[in-house]
mmCIF file of C-alpha atoms in Angstrom:
data_model
loop_
_atom_site.group_PDB
_atom_site.id
_atom_site.type_symbol
_atom_site.label_atom_id
_atom_site.label_comp_id
_atom_site.label_asym_id
_atom_site.label_seq_id
_atom_site.Cartn_x
_atom_site.Cartn_y
_atom_site.Cartn_z
ATOM 1 C CA UNK F 260 -2.939 -199.673 44.566
ATOM 2 C CA UNK F 261 0.694 -200.453 45.125
ATOM 3 C CA UNK F 262 3.215 -197.755 45.945
ATOM 4 C CA UNK F 263 6.032 -197.148 43.490
ATOM 5 C CA UNK F 264 8.494 -198.993 45.737
ATOM 6 C CA UNK F 265 6.229 -202.028 45.995
ATOM 7 C CA UNK F 266 5.695 -202.070 42.252
ATOM 8 C CA UNK F 267 9.461 -201.878 41.624
ATOM 9 C CA UNK F 268 10.029 -204.760 44.108
ATOM 10 C CA UNK F 269 7.319 -206.802 42.415
ATOM 11 C CA UNK F 270 8.799 -206.200 38.924
ATOM 12 C CA UNK F 271 12.296 -207.146 40.159
ATOM 13 C CA UNK F 272 10.954 -210.354 41.678
ATOM 14 C CA UNK F 273 9.150 -211.210 38.475
ATOM 15 C CA UNK F 274 12.333 -210.634 36.376
ATOM 16 C CA UNK F 275 14.535 -212.863 38.470
ATOM 17 C CA UNK F 276 11.967 -215.541 39.419
ATOM 18 C CA UNK F 277 10.404 -215.712 36.013
ATOM 19 C CA UNK F 278 6.913 -215.538 37.283
ATOM 20 C CA UNK F 279 4.911 -212.563 35.942
ATOM 21 C CA UNK F 280 1.530 -213.692 37.166
ATOM 22 C CA UNK F 281 1.498 -211.346 40.232
ATOM 23 C CA UNK F 282 1.765 -208.426 37.777
ATOM 24 C CA UNK F 283 -0.951 -209.704 35.386
ATOM 25 C CA UNK F 284 -3.298 -206.851 36.178
ATOM 26 C CA UNK F 285 -0.684 -204.152 36.062
ATOM 27 C CA UNK F 286 1.214 -204.759 32.816
ATOM 28 C CA UNK F 287 -0.280 -203.681 29.554
ATOM 29 C CA UNK F 288 1.160 -203.188 26.026
ATOM 30 C CA UNK F 289 -1.761 -201.877 24.035
ATOM 31 C CA UNK F 290 -2.646 -204.482 21.442
ATOM 32 C CA UNK F 291 0.697 -206.279 21.908
ATOM 33 C CA UNK F 292 1.207 -209.332 24.133
ATOM 34 C CA UNK F 293 2.308 -207.880 27.468
ATOM 35 C CA UNK F 294 3.709 -211.134 28.669
ATOM 36 C CA UNK F 295 5.859 -211.505 25.542
ATOM 37 C CA UNK F 296 7.088 -207.912 25.911
ATOM 38 C CA UNK F 297 7.985 -208.609 29.514
ATOM 39 C CA UNK F 298 9.895 -211.795 28.550
ATOM 40 C CA UNK F 299 11.935 -209.761 26.023
ATOM 41 C CA UNK F 300 12.877 -207.283 28.819
ATOM 42 C CA UNK F 301 13.675 -210.091 31.174
ATOM 43 C CA UNK F 302 15.886 -211.872 28.640
ATOM 44 C CA UNK F 303 17.756 -208.581 27.948
ATOM 45 C CA UNK F 304 18.341 -208.145 31.671
ATOM 46 C CA UNK F 305 19.864 -211.656 31.997
ATOM 47 C CA UNK F 306 21.917 -211.083 28.878
ATOM 48 C CA UNK F 307 23.272 -207.750 30.146
ATOM 49 C CA UNK F 308 24.205 -209.225 33.533
ATOM 50 C CA UNK F 309 25.784 -212.357 31.974
ATOM 51 C CA UNK F 310 27.890 -210.118 29.673
ATOM 52 C CA UNK F 311 28.946 -208.077 32.742
ATOM 53 C CA UNK F 312 30.047 -211.295 34.601
ATOM 54 C CA UNK F 313 31.937 -212.427 31.434
ATOM 55 C CA UNK F 314 33.770 -209.145 31.383
ATOM 56 C CA UNK F 315 34.707 -209.309 35.059
ATOM 57 C CA UNK F 316 35.670 -213.019 34.938
ATOM 58 C CA UNK F 317 37.093 -213.575 31.487
ATOM 59 C CA UNK F 318 39.655 -216.156 32.461
ATOM 60 C CA UNK F 319 37.085 -218.116 34.565
ATOM 61 C CA UNK F 320 34.797 -218.045 31.453
ATOM 62 C CA UNK F 321 37.544 -219.462 29.256
ATOM 63 C CA UNK F 322 38.375 -222.242 31.801
ATOM 64 C CA UNK F 323 34.745 -223.332 32.068
ATOM 65 C CA UNK F 324 33.749 -223.213 28.334
ATOM 66 C CA UNK F 325 31.538 -220.411 27.059
ATOM 67 C CA UNK F 326 28.224 -222.346 27.173
ATOM 68 C CA UNK F 327 28.914 -223.697 30.614
ATOM 69 C CA UNK F 328 29.818 -220.215 31.891
ATOM 70 C CA UNK F 329 26.575 -218.744 30.476
ATOM 71 C CA UNK F 330 24.561 -221.479 32.263
ATOM 72 C CA UNK F 331 26.362 -220.928 35.530
ATOM 73 C CA UNK F 332 26.058 -217.172 35.236
ATOM 74 C CA UNK F 333 22.335 -217.350 34.748
ATOM 75 C CA UNK F 334 21.969 -219.624 37.744
ATOM 76 C CA UNK F 335 23.957 -217.105 39.810
ATOM 77 C CA UNK F 336 21.837 -214.224 38.572
ATOM 78 C CA UNK F 337 18.667 -216.040 39.632
ATOM 79 C CA UNK F 338 20.123 -216.917 42.990
ATOM 80 C CA UNK F 339 21.794 -213.584 43.771
ATOM 81 C CA UNK F 340 20.348 -210.725 41.722
ATOM 82 C CA UNK F 341 21.821 -207.257 42.024
ATOM 83 C CA UNK F 342 20.942 -205.431 45.124
ATOM 84 C CA UNK F 343 22.527 -202.000 44.404
ATOM 85 C CA UNK F 344 22.463 -199.668 41.393
ATOM 86 C CA UNK F 345 26.211 -199.853 40.566
ATOM 87 C CA UNK F 346 26.706 -202.572 38.028
ATOM 88 C CA UNK F 347 30.457 -202.544 38.762
ATOM 89 C CA UNK F 348 29.685 -203.872 42.266
ATOM 90 C CA UNK F 349 27.886 -206.966 40.979
ATOM 91 C CA UNK F 350 29.681 -210.295 41.140
ATOM 92 C CA UNK F 351 31.123 -210.126 44.638
ATOM 93 C CA UNK F 352 29.545 -213.438 45.581
ATOM 94 C CA UNK F 353 30.251 -215.233 42.247
ATOM 95 C CA UNK F 354 33.370 -217.128 43.517
ATOM 96 C CA UNK F 355 31.510 -218.331 46.608
ATOM 97 C CA UNK F 356 28.595 -219.408 44.401
ATOM 98 C CA UNK F 357 30.876 -221.414 42.100
ATOM 99 C CA UNK F 358 32.520 -223.082 45.150
ATOM 100 C CA UNK F 359 29.207 -224.528 46.307
ATOM 101 C CA UNK F 360 27.515 -224.998 42.871
ATOM 102 C CA UNK F 361 27.046 -228.798 42.278
ATOM 103 C CA UNK F 362 28.156 -228.585 38.637
ATOM 104 C CA UNK F 363 31.453 -226.996 39.663
ATOM 105 C CA UNK F 364 32.435 -229.520 42.345
ATOM 106 C CA UNK F 365 34.713 -231.427 39.959
ATOM 107 C CA UNK F 366 36.588 -228.250 38.957
ATOM 108 C CA UNK F 367 37.266 -226.244 42.099
ATOM 109 C CA UNK F 368 39.853 -224.141 40.201
ATOM 110 C CA UNK F 369 36.947 -222.194 38.644
ATOM 111 C CA UNK F 370 35.931 -220.743 42.066
ATOM 112 C CA UNK F 371 39.517 -219.886 42.943
ATOM 113 C CA UNK F 372 40.116 -218.206 39.569
ATOM 114 C CA UNK F 373 36.933 -216.262 39.998
ATOM 115 C CA UNK F 374 38.160 -215.102 43.424
ATOM 116 C CA UNK F 375 41.409 -213.930 41.873
ATOM 117 C CA UNK F 376 39.584 -212.067 39.090
ATOM 118 C CA UNK F 377 37.257 -210.411 41.570
ATOM 119 C CA UNK F 378 40.249 -209.203 43.578
ATOM 120 C CA UNK F 379 41.602 -207.662 40.381
ATOM 121 C CA UNK F 380 38.228 -206.093 39.488
ATOM 122 C CA UNK F 381 37.833 -204.725 43.047
ATOM 123 C CA UNK F 382 41.304 -203.204 42.957
ATOM 124 C CA UNK F 383 40.562 -201.460 39.636
ATOM 125 C CA UNK F 384 37.377 -199.807 40.815
ATOM 126 C CA UNK F 385 38.720 -198.855 44.265
ATOM 127 C CA UNK F 386 40.062 -195.526 45.368
ATOM 128 C CA UNK F 387 43.801 -195.011 45.563
ATOM 129 C CA UNK F 388 44.855 -192.776 48.432
ATOM 130 C CA UNK F 389 48.171 -190.954 48.877
ATOM 131 C CA UNK F 390 50.751 -193.239 50.417
ATOM 132 C CA UNK F 391 52.755 -192.298 53.447
ATOM 133 C CA UNK F 392 56.568 -192.607 53.935
ATOM 134 C CA UNK F 393 57.973 -194.784 56.754
ATOM 135 C CA UNK F 394 58.835 -191.626 58.721
ATOM 136 C CA UNK F 395 55.101 -191.289 59.517
ATOM 137 C CA UNK F 396 55.665 -193.907 62.219
ATOM 138 C CA UNK F 397 58.212 -191.719 63.992
ATOM 139 C CA UNK F 398 55.613 -188.959 64.512
ATOM 140 C CA UNK F 399 53.545 -191.356 66.651
ATOM 141 C CA UNK F 400 54.018 -191.327 70.362
ATOM 142 C CA UNK F 401 51.838 -194.111 71.752
ATOM 143 C CA UNK F 402 50.829 -194.056 75.429
ATOM 144 C CA UNK F 403 47.868 -196.107 76.405
ATOM 145 C CA UNK F 404 46.818 -196.456 72.779
ATOM 146 C CA UNK F 405 47.452 -199.010 70.113
ATOM 147 C CA UNK F 406 49.048 -198.177 66.752
ATOM 148 C CA UNK F 407 47.049 -198.883 63.645
ATOM 149 C CA UNK F 408 48.076 -198.720 59.982
ATOM 150 C CA UNK F 409 45.332 -198.056 57.462
ATOM 151 C CA UNK F 410 46.026 -199.665 54.114
ATOM 152 C CA UNK F 411 45.041 -198.789 50.583
ATOM 153 C CA UNK F 412 41.335 -199.503 49.877
ATOM 154 C CA UNK F 413 42.336 -201.352 46.737
ATOM 155 C CA UNK F 414 44.160 -204.090 48.592
ATOM 156 C CA UNK F 415 42.516 -207.504 48.143
ATOM 157 C CA UNK F 416 43.765 -211.080 48.624
ATOM 158 C CA UNK F 417 43.708 -214.293 46.735
ATOM 159 C CA UNK F 418 44.383 -217.619 48.397
ATOM 160 C CA UNK F 419 44.576 -220.586 46.082
ATOM 161 C CA UNK F 420 45.706 -224.231 45.894
ATOM 162 C CA UNK F 421 47.184 -223.568 42.446
ATOM 163 C CA UNK F 422 49.564 -220.941 40.940
ATOM 164 C CA UNK F 423 46.734 -219.199 39.142
ATOM 165 C CA UNK F 424 48.603 -216.032 38.207
ATOM 166 C CA UNK F 425 50.310 -217.764 35.272
ATOM 167 C CA UNK F 426 46.928 -218.747 33.826
ATOM 168 C CA UNK F 427 45.450 -215.286 34.431
ATOM 169 C CA UNK F 428 48.432 -213.664 32.739
ATOM 170 C CA UNK F 429 48.171 -215.954 29.725
ATOM 171 C CA UNK F 430 51.447 -217.762 30.450
ATOM 172 C CA UNK F 431 49.498 -221.063 30.806
ATOM 173 C CA UNK F 432 46.190 -221.968 29.237
ATOM 174 C CA UNK F 433 44.881 -224.125 32.059
ATOM 175 C CA UNK F 434 44.301 -227.083 29.690
ATOM 176 C CA UNK F 435 47.117 -229.098 31.334
ATOM 177 C CA UNK F 436 46.955 -229.943 35.062
ATOM 178 C CA UNK F 437 48.580 -227.249 37.166
ATOM 179 C CA UNK F 438 50.982 -228.250 39.999
ATOM 180 C CA UNK F 439 49.466 -228.035 43.425
ATOM 181 C CA UNK F 440 50.957 -225.095 45.280
ATOM 182 C CA UNK F 441 49.424 -222.927 48.006
ATOM 183 C CA UNK F 442 49.587 -219.426 46.559
ATOM 184 C CA UNK F 443 48.840 -216.265 48.633
ATOM 185 C CA UNK F 444 48.609 -213.070 46.646
ATOM 186 C CA UNK F 445 48.109 -209.468 47.574
ATOM 187 C CA UNK F 446 46.373 -207.513 44.782
ATOM 188 C CA UNK F 447 46.256 -203.772 44.663
ATOM 189 C CA UNK F 448 46.206 -200.861 42.263
ATOM 190 C CA UNK F 449 49.046 -198.460 41.633
ATOM 191 C CA UNK F 450 48.002 -195.734 39.283
ATOM 192 C CA UNK F 451 46.336 -197.447 36.313
ATOM 193 C CA UNK F 452 48.118 -200.716 36.834
ATOM 194 C CA UNK F 453 47.418 -203.784 39.028
ATOM 195 C CA UNK F 454 50.243 -205.021 41.147
ATOM 196 C CA UNK F 455 50.575 -208.521 42.548
ATOM 197 C CA UNK F 456 52.649 -209.465 45.604
ATOM 198 C CA UNK F 457 53.303 -213.086 46.315
ATOM 199 C CA UNK F 458 53.073 -213.402 50.082
ATOM 200 C CA UNK F 459 54.747 -215.911 52.380
ATOM 201 C CA UNK F 460 52.612 -217.031 55.358
ATOM 202 C CA UNK F 461 53.931 -214.452 57.817
ATOM 203 C CA UNK F 462 53.514 -211.527 55.409
ATOM 204 C CA UNK F 463 50.122 -212.714 54.378
ATOM 205 C CA UNK F 464 49.065 -212.914 58.051
ATOM 206 C CA UNK F 465 50.398 -209.348 58.707
ATOM 207 C CA UNK F 466 48.777 -207.757 55.706
ATOM 208 C CA UNK F 467 45.479 -209.575 56.180
ATOM 209 C CA UNK F 468 45.259 -208.516 59.900
ATOM 210 C CA UNK F 469 46.044 -204.885 59.054
ATOM 211 C CA UNK F 470 43.565 -204.931 56.177
ATOM 212 C CA UNK F 471 40.929 -206.060 58.675
ATOM 213 C CA UNK F 472 41.802 -202.951 60.789
ATOM 214 C CA UNK F 473 43.441 -204.936 63.562
ATOM 215 C CA UNK F 474 46.226 -203.171 65.504
ATOM 216 C CA UNK F 475 49.847 -203.314 64.525
ATOM 217 C CA UNK F 476 50.606 -205.361 67.706
ATOM 218 C CA UNK F 477 47.926 -207.916 66.855
ATOM 219 C CA UNK F 478 48.997 -208.094 63.242
ATOM 220 C CA UNK F 479 52.658 -208.667 64.355
ATOM 221 C CA UNK F 480 51.625 -211.428 66.674
ATOM 222 C CA UNK F 481 49.772 -213.146 63.838
ATOM 223 C CA UNK F 482 52.839 -212.916 61.664
ATOM 224 C CA UNK F 483 55.082 -214.283 64.417
ATOM 225 C CA UNK F 484 52.674 -217.184 64.914
ATOM 226 C CA UNK F 485 53.244 -218.121 61.308
ATOM 227 C CA UNK F 486 57.056 -217.559 61.340
ATOM 228 C CA UNK F 487 58.628 -216.964 64.783
ATOM 229 C CA UNK F 488 61.847 -215.488 63.330
ATOM 230 C CA UNK F 489 60.225 -213.061 60.816
ATOM 231 C CA UNK F 490 61.946 -209.633 60.696
ATOM 232 C CA UNK F 491 58.965 -207.477 61.582
ATOM 233 C CA UNK F 492 60.794 -204.141 61.012
ATOM 234 C CA UNK F 493 61.591 -205.184 57.470
ATOM 235 C CA UNK F 494 58.029 -206.379 56.936
ATOM 236 C CA UNK F 495 56.623 -203.056 58.110
ATOM 237 C CA UNK F 496 59.070 -201.146 55.914
ATOM 238 C CA UNK F 497 58.023 -203.297 52.957
ATOM 239 C CA UNK F 498 54.404 -202.154 53.473
ATOM 240 C CA UNK F 499 55.409 -198.500 53.253
ATOM 241 C CA UNK F 500 57.815 -199.166 50.303
ATOM 242 C CA UNK F 501 54.877 -200.767 48.406
ATOM 243 C CA UNK F 502 52.766 -197.631 48.888
ATOM 244 C CA UNK F 503 50.197 -199.473 50.858
ATOM 245 C CA UNK F 504 50.100 -197.407 54.072
ATOM 246 C CA UNK F 505 47.751 -194.474 53.844
ATOM 247 C CA UNK F 506 47.316 -193.529 57.492
ATOM 248 C CA UNK F 507 49.023 -194.106 60.810
ATOM 249 C CA UNK F 508 46.721 -193.578 63.810
ATOM 250 C CA UNK F 509 46.315 -194.285 67.519
ATOM 251 C CA UNK F 510 43.274 -196.110 68.786
ATOM 252 C CA UNK F 511 42.233 -196.220 72.432
ATOM 253 C CA UNK F 512 42.677 -199.596 74.086
ATOM 254 C CA UNK F 513 39.356 -201.131 75.050
#
């Protein structure tokens, strides 16, 4: 006899692979057709997950047509079923899936819009920590350590070949071709609202390096590599002014 964990794994596999035969001896429904009952449960599972993806990626769904989105969503669910109990965490790989899905190759804007919408969704479900004032830097006395700035957990990034924010905000419907324009966005939560920051290359490099928990020195060098004359003091002050710095700490040099 299978353990509970083994049985749960087998049921999950049957739901997402569509093959109930390994469970033939373990599923009964009295006088009813057990296979038919299982198919109903499976269809409801796919419908629930598809509706979740539609709620997280509403603009992507509109750009791709409702029937097409439903088709792509079900293919994604089969390929990458949920692996944790929080439904809000499901969909993290959807943009990557669209980018490599053959039917989407002619419309790469779908994957990039999905990436923007996931950044928005992630910001909404992330914790917002108390922000520090710029004076927090003056309390640090580095010796043989490196200074690190910890940023808001809600900070995410969107990098696109199109100005997608106008479509997401409803200012453009996406039916007409959008002008090509490299757009770098910082997306984060402030209270109950989402904020967007359009980032020039140097600022994008600085924020991205700090978000990846690299030291302030390393982040500054990455910004200078993008724009040698960038005003680093102003850039760091901007981070504090935006309420993005939650901790200033020292880390031992390795």
